[in-house]
């Protein structure tokens, strides 16, 4: 074949490929437009179903991703960090143009369990459909009834910040084929009825594993290590919630229940994303569901909570003097904390964690004021990243972990440097 004929053949091939792509895009656009022009749905429901849906919507923590700070309820706009870029929670009010007002109950169930919108486009897995796939149809219909009877808000969804090639949604089909079918392994052992209810609350509705389980290189939840912790989703790490990890940090059922119900437990105060979970979800659970959740997280036969054994600490260490100068005014010279001001450090769960990640971030960035359920508050904590260098932060973190958390491991200044350079303030 001559070079000229070869060039002509290549041009013909490119032309037909371009034409096929153009037709495919046109058909896709027409299908989307046809779906968009579908009728607005009028929901037939009952007060009992709406009340049940309100409870389940809180248990599923929908507001955390779909209600922006200062925004209308469920109107979207919440920025969700991911390794592939920022994804924004969508409008799930019953507005027919920008929300889910044209969704039927079947469409809604399909979307939350299969990750596919009404017009056929794939949802990003930031929407936890991999966890919601085991939701009961009755619960889905109740959530749908509740959302469809909320005030409709006309608000366009914000553009996502996902770069190429992850912004090509058709690629999510392959992701789903690889990962969406994997079943969640229980994080604890049990067979009792409360344990099974707790499993449903934690693994399906509450989708705890979406944050607290490790993820693979393509963002998939590692189903072989359920609730084993994750430090790759946000500024703060999501600690391990396995029975053994909780017990090692001093948690028992009573302490966990208080923490999830009020945001304050004997070993920690809820902060960052977990504060949103408490305020919008776990604090609204019924007592029996809270009890079931505790039984699942600790197992039918829970391990004994470890007692903190604080080390004597090096009183000659410069870190001790930095603690007195920077921290003791709020946390007390003995680390006992001050009610409504600052949590206790003695036996604090964050200081007993095997990974000092969250402690380092708190020292560098500080923490905002905490508005907890009811009238409880904790004041803000200033960051000391501008006052302390990497070695000094590492030294202070190591001293705190030894004195109040009983941890003997060294804190590496390289980890401080990496967290400092990763940037971002605590939210």
Short mmCIF file of C-alpha atoms in Angstrom, two decimals:
data_model
loop_
_atom_site.label_atom_id
_atom_site.label_comp_id
_atom_site.label_asym_id
_atom_site.label_seq_id
_atom_site.Cartn_x
_atom_site.Cartn_y
_atom_site.Cartn_z
CA UNK A 1 0.00 0.00 0.00
CA UNK A 2 1.36 3.39 -0.99
CA UNK A 3 1.92 6.07 1.60
CA UNK A 4 -0.86 8.18 0.06
CA UNK A 5 -3.41 5.34 0.26
CA UNK A 6 -2.31 4.60 3.81
CA UNK A 7 -2.94 8.22 4.82
CA UNK A 8 -6.37 8.16 3.19
CA UNK A 9 -7.31 4.98 5.07
CA UNK A 10 -6.19 6.50 8.34
CA UNK A 11 -8.19 9.66 7.70
CA UNK A 12 -11.30 7.58 6.89
CA UNK A 13 -10.87 5.62 10.11
CA UNK A 14 -10.46 8.79 12.15
CA UNK A 15 -13.52 10.31 10.44
CA UNK A 16 -15.72 7.31 11.26
CA UNK A 17 -14.46 7.17 14.82
CA UNK A 18 -15.22 10.88 15.27
CA UNK A 19 -18.67 10.42 13.72
CA UNK A 20 -19.47 7.47 15.99
CA UNK A 21 -18.33 9.48 19.04
CA UNK A 22 -20.46 12.44 17.93
CA UNK A 23 -23.54 10.26 17.44
CA UNK A 24 -22.96 8.59 20.81
CA UNK A 25 -22.71 11.96 22.54
CA UNK A 26 -25.84 13.20 20.75
CA UNK A 27 -27.84 10.12 21.74
CA UNK A 28 -26.58 10.42 25.33
CA UNK A 29 -27.62 14.10 25.37
CA UNK A 30 -31.04 13.34 23.93
CA UNK A 31 -31.65 10.54 26.44
CA UNK A 32 -30.65 12.85 29.28
CA UNK A 33 -32.95 15.58 27.93
CA UNK A 34 -35.81 13.10 27.59
CA UNK A 35 -35.36 11.97 31.19
CA UNK A 36 -35.10 15.56 32.33
CA UNK A 37 -38.43 16.38 30.66
CA UNK A 38 -40.15 13.58 32.53
CA UNK A 39 -43.03 14.55 34.81
CA UNK A 40 -42.51 15.86 38.32
CA UNK A 41 -43.51 13.15 40.78
CA UNK A 42 -46.32 13.57 43.27
CA UNK A 43 -45.64 11.32 46.25
CA UNK A 44 -48.42 9.48 48.05
CA UNK A 45 -47.31 8.82 51.61
CA UNK A 46 -48.43 8.78 55.22
CA UNK A 47 -47.32 10.72 58.32
CA UNK A 48 -45.97 7.49 59.79
CA UNK A 49 -43.80 6.81 56.74
CA UNK A 50 -42.50 10.38 56.73
CA UNK A 51 -41.63 10.15 60.43
CA UNK A 52 -39.83 6.87 59.82
CA UNK A 53 -38.06 8.39 56.84
CA UNK A 54 -36.90 11.34 58.91
CA UNK A 55 -35.33 8.98 61.44
CA UNK A 56 -33.68 6.83 58.77
CA UNK A 57 -32.36 9.89 56.91
CA UNK A 58 -30.58 10.90 60.10
CA UNK A 59 -29.33 7.36 60.69
CA UNK A 60 -27.96 7.34 57.12
CA UNK A 61 -26.26 10.72 57.76
CA UNK A 62 -27.58 12.19 54.51
CA UNK A 63 -27.32 15.80 55.69
CA UNK A 64 -23.55 15.57 56.19
CA UNK A 65 -22.99 15.36 52.44
CA UNK A 66 -26.09 17.10 51.12
CA UNK A 67 -26.52 20.14 53.40
CA UNK A 68 -23.83 22.80 53.04
CA UNK A 69 -22.86 25.03 55.96
CA UNK A 70 -25.38 27.87 55.95
CA UNK A 71 -27.28 26.30 53.06
CA UNK A 72 -30.81 25.00 52.68
CA UNK A 73 -31.40 21.47 53.97
CA UNK A 74 -30.47 18.80 51.41
CA UNK A 75 -29.80 21.37 48.65
CA UNK A 76 -26.24 20.12 48.11
CA UNK A 77 -22.98 21.98 47.71
CA UNK A 78 -20.93 20.21 50.39
CA UNK A 79 -17.31 19.78 49.21
CA UNK A 80 -16.12 16.21 49.73
CA UNK A 81 -12.38 15.63 49.58
CA UNK A 82 -11.12 12.60 47.67
CA UNK A 83 -7.72 11.50 46.35
CA UNK A 84 -9.02 12.29 42.86
CA UNK A 85 -10.32 15.80 43.50
CA UNK A 86 -13.20 17.57 45.22
CA UNK A 87 -16.68 16.12 44.70
CA UNK A 88 -19.74 18.10 45.76
CA UNK A 89 -22.83 16.67 47.39
CA UNK A 90 -25.85 17.07 45.13
CA UNK A 91 -29.26 18.64 45.54
CA UNK A 92 -31.68 15.98 46.82
CA UNK A 93 -34.64 18.26 47.50
CA UNK A 94 -37.80 17.60 45.43
CA UNK A 95 -37.08 20.42 42.99
CA UNK A 96 -37.95 19.09 39.53
CA UNK A 97 -35.19 20.95 37.68
CA UNK A 98 -32.15 20.73 39.95
CA UNK A 99 -33.09 18.10 42.54
CA UNK A 100 -34.79 14.71 42.58
CA UNK A 101 -38.33 15.92 41.91
CA UNK A 102 -38.66 13.70 38.83
CA UNK A 103 -37.38 10.58 40.59
CA UNK A 104 -39.80 7.76 41.32
CA UNK A 105 -39.28 5.53 44.34
CA UNK A 106 -37.79 2.95 41.94
CA UNK A 107 -35.38 5.55 40.52
CA UNK A 108 -34.32 6.55 44.01
CA UNK A 109 -33.72 2.97 45.15
CA UNK A 110 -31.74 2.26 41.99
CA UNK A 111 -29.59 5.36 42.50
CA UNK A 112 -28.66 4.74 46.12
CA UNK A 113 -28.02 1.01 45.71
CA UNK A 114 -26.50 0.89 42.21
CA UNK A 115 -24.88 4.31 41.90
CA UNK A 116 -26.72 5.27 38.74
CA UNK A 117 -28.76 8.45 38.36
CA UNK A 118 -32.17 8.62 36.73
CA UNK A 119 -30.70 9.81 33.43
CA UNK A 120 -28.26 6.90 33.38
CA UNK A 121 -25.04 8.67 34.34
CA UNK A 122 -22.83 7.02 36.92
CA UNK A 123 -22.52 8.52 40.39
CA UNK A 124 -19.08 8.93 41.89
CA UNK A 125 -18.43 6.39 44.67
CA UNK A 126 -18.20 9.30 47.12
CA UNK A 127 -21.92 8.59 47.26
CA UNK A 128 -21.80 5.42 49.40
CA UNK A 129 -23.94 3.22 47.17
CA UNK A 130 -21.51 0.36 47.77
CA UNK A 131 -22.65 0.43 51.41
CA UNK A 132 -26.26 1.36 50.70
CA UNK A 133 -26.67 -1.61 48.33
CA UNK A 134 -27.87 -3.69 51.29
CA UNK A 135 -30.52 -1.19 52.43
CA UNK A 136 -34.02 -2.65 52.60
CA UNK A 137 -36.57 -1.45 50.07
CA UNK A 138 -38.87 -0.43 52.91
CA UNK A 139 -36.18 1.82 54.41
CA UNK A 140 -35.33 3.29 51.01
CA UNK A 141 -38.97 4.10 50.33
CA UNK A 142 -39.31 5.80 53.73
CA UNK A 143 -36.23 7.98 53.14
CA UNK A 144 -37.57 8.82 49.67
CA UNK A 145 -40.97 9.79 51.10
CA UNK A 146 -39.32 12.05 53.65
CA UNK A 147 -37.04 13.79 51.16
CA UNK A 148 -39.83 14.26 48.62
CA UNK A 149 -41.95 16.06 51.22
CA UNK A 150 -39.21 18.56 52.16
CA UNK A 151 -39.24 22.09 50.71
CA UNK A 152 -38.03 22.10 47.12
CA UNK A 153 -34.94 24.26 46.58
CA UNK A 154 -33.93 25.34 43.09
CA UNK A 155 -30.13 25.20 43.29
CA UNK A 156 -27.84 23.93 40.58
CA UNK A 157 -25.27 21.35 41.59
CA UNK A 158 -21.73 22.65 41.90
CA UNK A 159 -19.10 21.60 39.40
CA UNK A 160 -16.80 18.88 40.68
CA UNK A 161 -13.03 19.28 40.76
CA UNK A 162 -12.18 15.80 39.48
CA UNK A 163 -9.43 15.80 36.86
CA UNK A 164 -8.84 13.65 33.79
CA UNK A 165 -9.27 10.70 33.41
CA UNK A 166 -11.41 10.31 36.55
CA UNK A 167 -13.92 12.87 35.26
CA UNK A 168 -14.99 10.39 32.55
CA UNK A 169 -17.93 8.83 34.31
CA UNK A 170 -18.27 5.90 31.95
CA UNK A 171 -15.07 4.59 33.53
CA UNK A 172 -17.02 4.09 36.74
CA UNK A 173 -18.67 1.09 35.08
CA UNK A 174 -15.31 -0.66 35.22
CA UNK A 175 -14.78 0.49 38.82
CA UNK A 176 -18.17 -0.91 39.79
CA UNK A 177 -17.42 -4.19 38.02
CA UNK A 178 -14.20 -4.52 39.98
CA UNK A 179 -15.28 -3.30 43.42
CA UNK A 180 -18.99 -2.54 43.91
CA UNK A 181 -20.01 -6.16 44.31
CA UNK A 182 -17.71 -6.87 47.24
CA UNK A 183 -19.57 -7.66 50.45
CA UNK A 184 -18.55 -6.01 53.71
CA UNK A 185 -16.95 -8.38 56.19
CA UNK A 186 -18.14 -7.87 59.76
CA UNK A 187 -15.71 -5.87 61.88
CA UNK A 188 -16.61 -7.88 64.98
CA UNK A 189 -17.95 -11.29 65.97
CA UNK A 190 -21.57 -11.85 66.92
CA UNK A 191 -24.88 -13.53 66.14
CA UNK A 192 -27.34 -11.89 68.55
CA UNK A 193 -30.29 -9.90 67.24
CA UNK A 194 -28.87 -6.59 68.59
CA UNK A 195 -25.51 -7.38 66.94
CA UNK A 196 -27.21 -7.93 63.58
CA UNK A 197 -29.18 -4.70 63.94
CA UNK A 198 -25.95 -2.91 64.83
CA UNK A 199 -24.26 -4.37 61.76
CA UNK A 200 -27.01 -2.93 59.57
CA UNK A 201 -26.74 0.46 61.27
CA UNK A 202 -22.94 0.58 60.99
CA UNK A 203 -22.25 -1.08 57.66
CA UNK A 204 -25.33 -0.09 55.64
CA UNK A 205 -27.14 2.98 56.96
CA UNK A 206 -24.26 4.62 58.80
CA UNK A 207 -21.71 3.45 56.16
CA UNK A 208 -18.96 3.75 58.80
CA UNK A 209 -16.53 1.78 56.66
CA UNK A 210 -16.53 4.47 53.98
CA UNK A 211 -14.36 6.59 56.29
CA UNK A 212 -12.97 4.16 58.85
CA UNK A 213 -11.76 1.37 56.52
CA UNK A 214 -8.55 1.58 54.48
CA UNK A 215 -8.84 2.20 50.74
CA UNK A 216 -6.92 0.89 47.77
CA UNK A 217 -5.13 2.84 45.04
CA UNK A 218 -8.36 3.25 43.04
CA UNK A 219 -10.32 4.50 46.03
CA UNK A 220 -12.04 1.19 46.78
CA UNK A 221 -12.81 0.28 50.38
CA UNK A 222 -10.59 -2.57 51.57
CA UNK A 223 -13.24 -5.13 52.51
CA UNK A 224 -10.60 -7.43 54.00
CA UNK A 225 -9.77 -4.90 56.73
CA UNK A 226 -13.14 -3.56 57.91
CA UNK A 227 -13.01 -0.49 60.17
CA UNK A 228 -9.21 -0.79 60.44
CA UNK A 229 -8.72 2.98 60.09
CA UNK A 230 -7.97 5.37 57.23
CA UNK A 231 -5.68 8.39 57.09
CA UNK A 232 -6.03 9.23 53.40
CA UNK A 233 -9.43 10.96 53.06
CA UNK A 234 -9.08 14.22 54.94
CA UNK A 235 -6.84 16.31 57.12
CA UNK A 236 -7.66 14.16 60.14
CA UNK A 237 -7.35 10.39 60.10
CA UNK A 238 -10.37 8.18 60.80
CA UNK A 239 -9.18 5.85 63.57
CA UNK A 240 -9.71 2.10 63.67
CA UNK A 241 -13.04 0.98 65.13
CA UNK A 242 -12.40 -2.73 65.49
CA UNK A 243 -13.15 -4.17 68.96
CA UNK A 244 -9.45 -4.65 69.63
CA UNK A 245 -8.46 -1.15 68.51
CA UNK A 246 -11.24 0.46 70.54
CA UNK A 247 -10.33 -1.52 73.65
CA UNK A 248 -6.64 -0.63 73.25
CA UNK A 249 -7.61 3.06 73.37
CA UNK A 250 -9.71 2.53 76.49
CA UNK A 251 -13.19 2.42 74.99
CA UNK A 252 -15.98 0.28 76.42
CA UNK A 253 -19.65 0.23 75.45
CA UNK A 254 -20.74 2.84 77.99
CA UNK A 255 -18.04 5.28 76.92
CA UNK A 256 -18.75 4.78 73.23
CA UNK A 257 -22.47 5.25 73.79
CA UNK A 258 -21.93 8.55 75.58
CA UNK A 259 -19.57 9.73 72.85
CA UNK A 260 -21.96 8.95 69.98
CA UNK A 261 -25.00 10.29 71.85
CA UNK A 262 -23.50 13.55 73.12
CA UNK A 263 -20.13 14.05 71.43
CA UNK A 264 -18.35 13.76 74.78
CA UNK A 265 -16.98 10.51 76.16
CA UNK A 266 -14.58 9.68 78.96
CA UNK A 267 -11.68 9.55 76.47
CA UNK A 268 -12.47 12.07 73.75
CA UNK A 269 -14.59 14.93 72.43
CA UNK A 270 -15.97 14.57 68.90
CA UNK A 271 -14.20 16.79 66.41
CA UNK A 272 -13.90 17.50 62.68
CA UNK A 273 -16.03 15.18 60.52
CA UNK A 274 -16.98 13.04 63.51
CA UNK A 275 -18.55 16.08 65.16
CA UNK A 276 -20.85 16.38 62.12
CA UNK A 277 -21.73 12.70 62.41
CA UNK A 278 -22.66 13.13 66.07
CA UNK A 279 -24.65 16.33 65.54
CA UNK A 280 -26.50 15.19 62.42
CA UNK A 281 -26.80 11.44 62.92
CA UNK A 282 -25.72 9.39 65.92
CA UNK A 283 -27.12 11.78 68.57
CA UNK A 284 -30.55 11.31 66.94
CA UNK A 285 -30.61 7.54 67.19
CA UNK A 286 -33.05 5.83 69.54
CA UNK A 287 -31.62 4.25 72.67
CA UNK A 288 -32.12 0.70 71.41
CA UNK A 289 -30.31 1.48 68.16
CA UNK A 290 -27.44 3.11 70.02
CA UNK A 291 -27.18 -0.02 72.17
CA UNK A 292 -27.20 -2.23 69.06
CA UNK A 293 -24.46 -0.14 67.48
CA UNK A 294 -22.31 -0.50 70.60
CA UNK A 295 -22.80 -4.27 70.57
CA UNK A 296 -21.75 -4.49 66.93
CA UNK A 297 -18.66 -2.28 67.35
CA UNK A 298 -17.42 -4.26 70.34
CA UNK A 299 -18.82 -7.69 69.43
CA UNK A 300 -21.13 -9.97 71.37
CA UNK A 301 -18.18 -10.75 73.65
CA UNK A 302 -16.28 -7.46 73.93
CA UNK A 303 -12.60 -7.34 74.89
CA UNK A 304 -11.80 -5.56 78.14
CA UNK A 305 -10.91 -1.91 77.75
CA UNK A 306 -7.22 -1.31 78.47
CA UNK A 307 -6.40 0.97 81.38
CA UNK A 308 -4.11 3.85 80.48
CA UNK A 309 -0.70 3.62 82.10
CA UNK A 310 0.84 7.08 81.70
CA UNK A 311 4.60 7.20 81.77
CA UNK A 312 6.44 9.38 84.23
CA UNK A 313 7.77 11.50 81.41
CA UNK A 314 11.02 13.38 81.21
CA UNK A 315 10.52 16.43 83.40
CA UNK A 316 13.77 17.85 82.07
CA UNK A 317 12.48 17.72 78.50
CA UNK A 318 11.88 21.10 76.82
CA UNK A 319 8.51 19.65 75.77
CA UNK A 320 7.35 19.79 79.38
CA UNK A 321 8.00 23.52 79.54
CA UNK A 322 6.27 24.01 76.17
CA UNK A 323 3.26 22.15 77.52
CA UNK A 324 3.09 24.45 80.55
CA UNK A 325 3.54 27.52 78.33
CA UNK A 326 1.15 26.59 75.51
CA UNK A 327 -1.29 23.93 76.71
CA UNK A 328 -1.69 23.87 80.49
CA UNK A 329 -3.81 27.02 80.60
CA UNK A 330 -6.70 25.08 79.08
CA UNK A 331 -5.86 21.41 79.64
CA UNK A 332 -4.52 21.86 83.18
CA UNK A 333 -1.06 21.29 84.56
CA UNK A 334 -2.02 17.68 85.28
CA UNK A 335 -3.84 17.14 81.96
CA UNK A 336 -7.24 16.83 83.64
CA UNK A 337 -8.88 19.35 81.29
CA UNK A 338 -11.54 21.92 82.12
CA UNK A 339 -15.27 21.14 81.66
CA UNK A 340 -16.85 23.07 78.77
CA UNK A 341 -13.43 24.46 77.83
CA UNK A 342 -10.92 21.74 76.95
CA UNK A 343 -10.97 17.93 77.10
CA UNK A 344 -8.81 15.92 79.46
CA UNK A 345 -5.55 14.62 78.06
CA UNK A 346 -5.05 11.95 80.70
CA UNK A 347 -6.11 8.71 78.96
CA UNK A 348 -7.27 10.64 75.89
CA UNK A 349 -8.05 8.32 72.98
CA UNK A 350 -6.09 10.48 70.54
CA UNK A 351 -2.96 10.21 72.66
CA UNK A 352 -3.34 6.44 72.93
CA UNK A 353 -3.66 5.87 69.19
CA UNK A 354 -0.79 3.94 67.65
CA UNK A 355 -0.54 6.65 64.96
CA UNK A 356 0.18 10.22 66.20
CA UNK A 357 -1.33 11.67 62.99
CA UNK A 358 -4.33 13.43 64.58
CA UNK A 359 -2.36 14.75 67.54
CA UNK A 360 0.20 16.30 65.20
CA UNK A 361 -2.52 17.92 63.08
CA UNK A 362 -4.22 19.35 66.18
CA UNK A 363 -0.94 20.87 67.38
CA UNK A 364 -0.15 22.31 63.95
CA UNK A 365 -3.61 23.59 62.95
CA UNK A 366 -5.56 23.93 66.16
CA UNK A 367 -9.27 23.17 66.40
CA UNK A 368 -12.38 25.31 65.95
CA UNK A 369 -14.99 25.88 68.63
CA UNK A 370 -17.05 22.76 69.14
CA UNK A 371 -20.85 23.10 69.10
CA UNK A 372 -22.07 19.82 70.54
CA UNK A 373 -25.61 18.46 70.93
CA UNK A 374 -27.70 20.40 73.41
CA UNK A 375 -26.00 23.37 75.04
CA UNK A 376 -22.54 21.81 75.40
CA UNK A 377 -19.57 23.66 73.95
CA UNK A 378 -15.82 23.36 73.85
CA UNK A 379 -13.73 26.42 73.12
CA UNK A 380 -11.44 26.67 70.12
CA UNK A 381 -7.80 25.62 70.31
CA UNK A 382 -5.13 27.73 68.59
CA UNK A 383 -2.63 26.07 66.30
CA UNK A 384 1.06 26.25 67.10
CA UNK A 385 2.47 25.48 63.67
CA UNK A 386 3.82 29.02 63.37
CA UNK A 387 5.51 28.90 66.78
CA UNK A 388 7.04 25.42 66.75
CA UNK A 389 9.30 23.82 64.18
CA UNK A 390 8.95 20.20 63.10
CA UNK A 391 11.31 18.81 65.73
CA UNK A 392 9.59 20.77 68.51
CA UNK A 393 6.13 19.56 67.44
CA UNK A 394 7.40 15.99 67.32
CA UNK A 395 8.99 16.36 70.73
CA UNK A 396 5.82 17.82 72.26
CA UNK A 397 3.63 15.13 70.68
CA UNK A 398 5.94 12.39 71.94
CA UNK A 399 5.97 13.85 75.46
CA UNK A 400 2.15 14.13 75.52
CA UNK A 401 1.70 10.57 74.27
CA UNK A 402 4.06 9.26 76.93
CA UNK A 403 2.89 11.38 79.87
CA UNK A 404 -0.86 11.08 79.29
CA UNK A 405 -1.35 8.22 76.82
CA UNK A 406 1.19 5.65 77.94
CA UNK A 407 2.70 5.45 74.46
CA UNK A 408 6.43 4.74 74.27
CA UNK A 409 6.98 5.07 70.52
CA UNK A 410 8.95 7.95 69.06
CA UNK A 411 7.28 10.65 66.95
CA UNK A 412 9.26 11.38 63.80
CA UNK A 413 9.81 15.00 62.74
CA UNK A 414 9.50 13.76 59.13
CA UNK A 415 5.84 12.91 59.75
CA UNK A 416 5.32 16.40 61.16
CA UNK A 417 6.94 17.89 58.07
CA UNK A 418 4.75 15.81 55.74
CA UNK A 419 1.57 16.86 57.56
CA UNK A 420 2.66 20.48 57.65
CA UNK A 421 3.36 20.50 53.93
CA UNK A 422 0.08 18.78 53.11
CA UNK A 423 -1.55 22.01 54.28
CA UNK A 424 -5.13 22.76 55.24
CA UNK A 425 -6.68 23.89 58.45
CA UNK A 426 -8.86 21.75 60.65
CA UNK A 427 -12.56 22.12 59.84
#
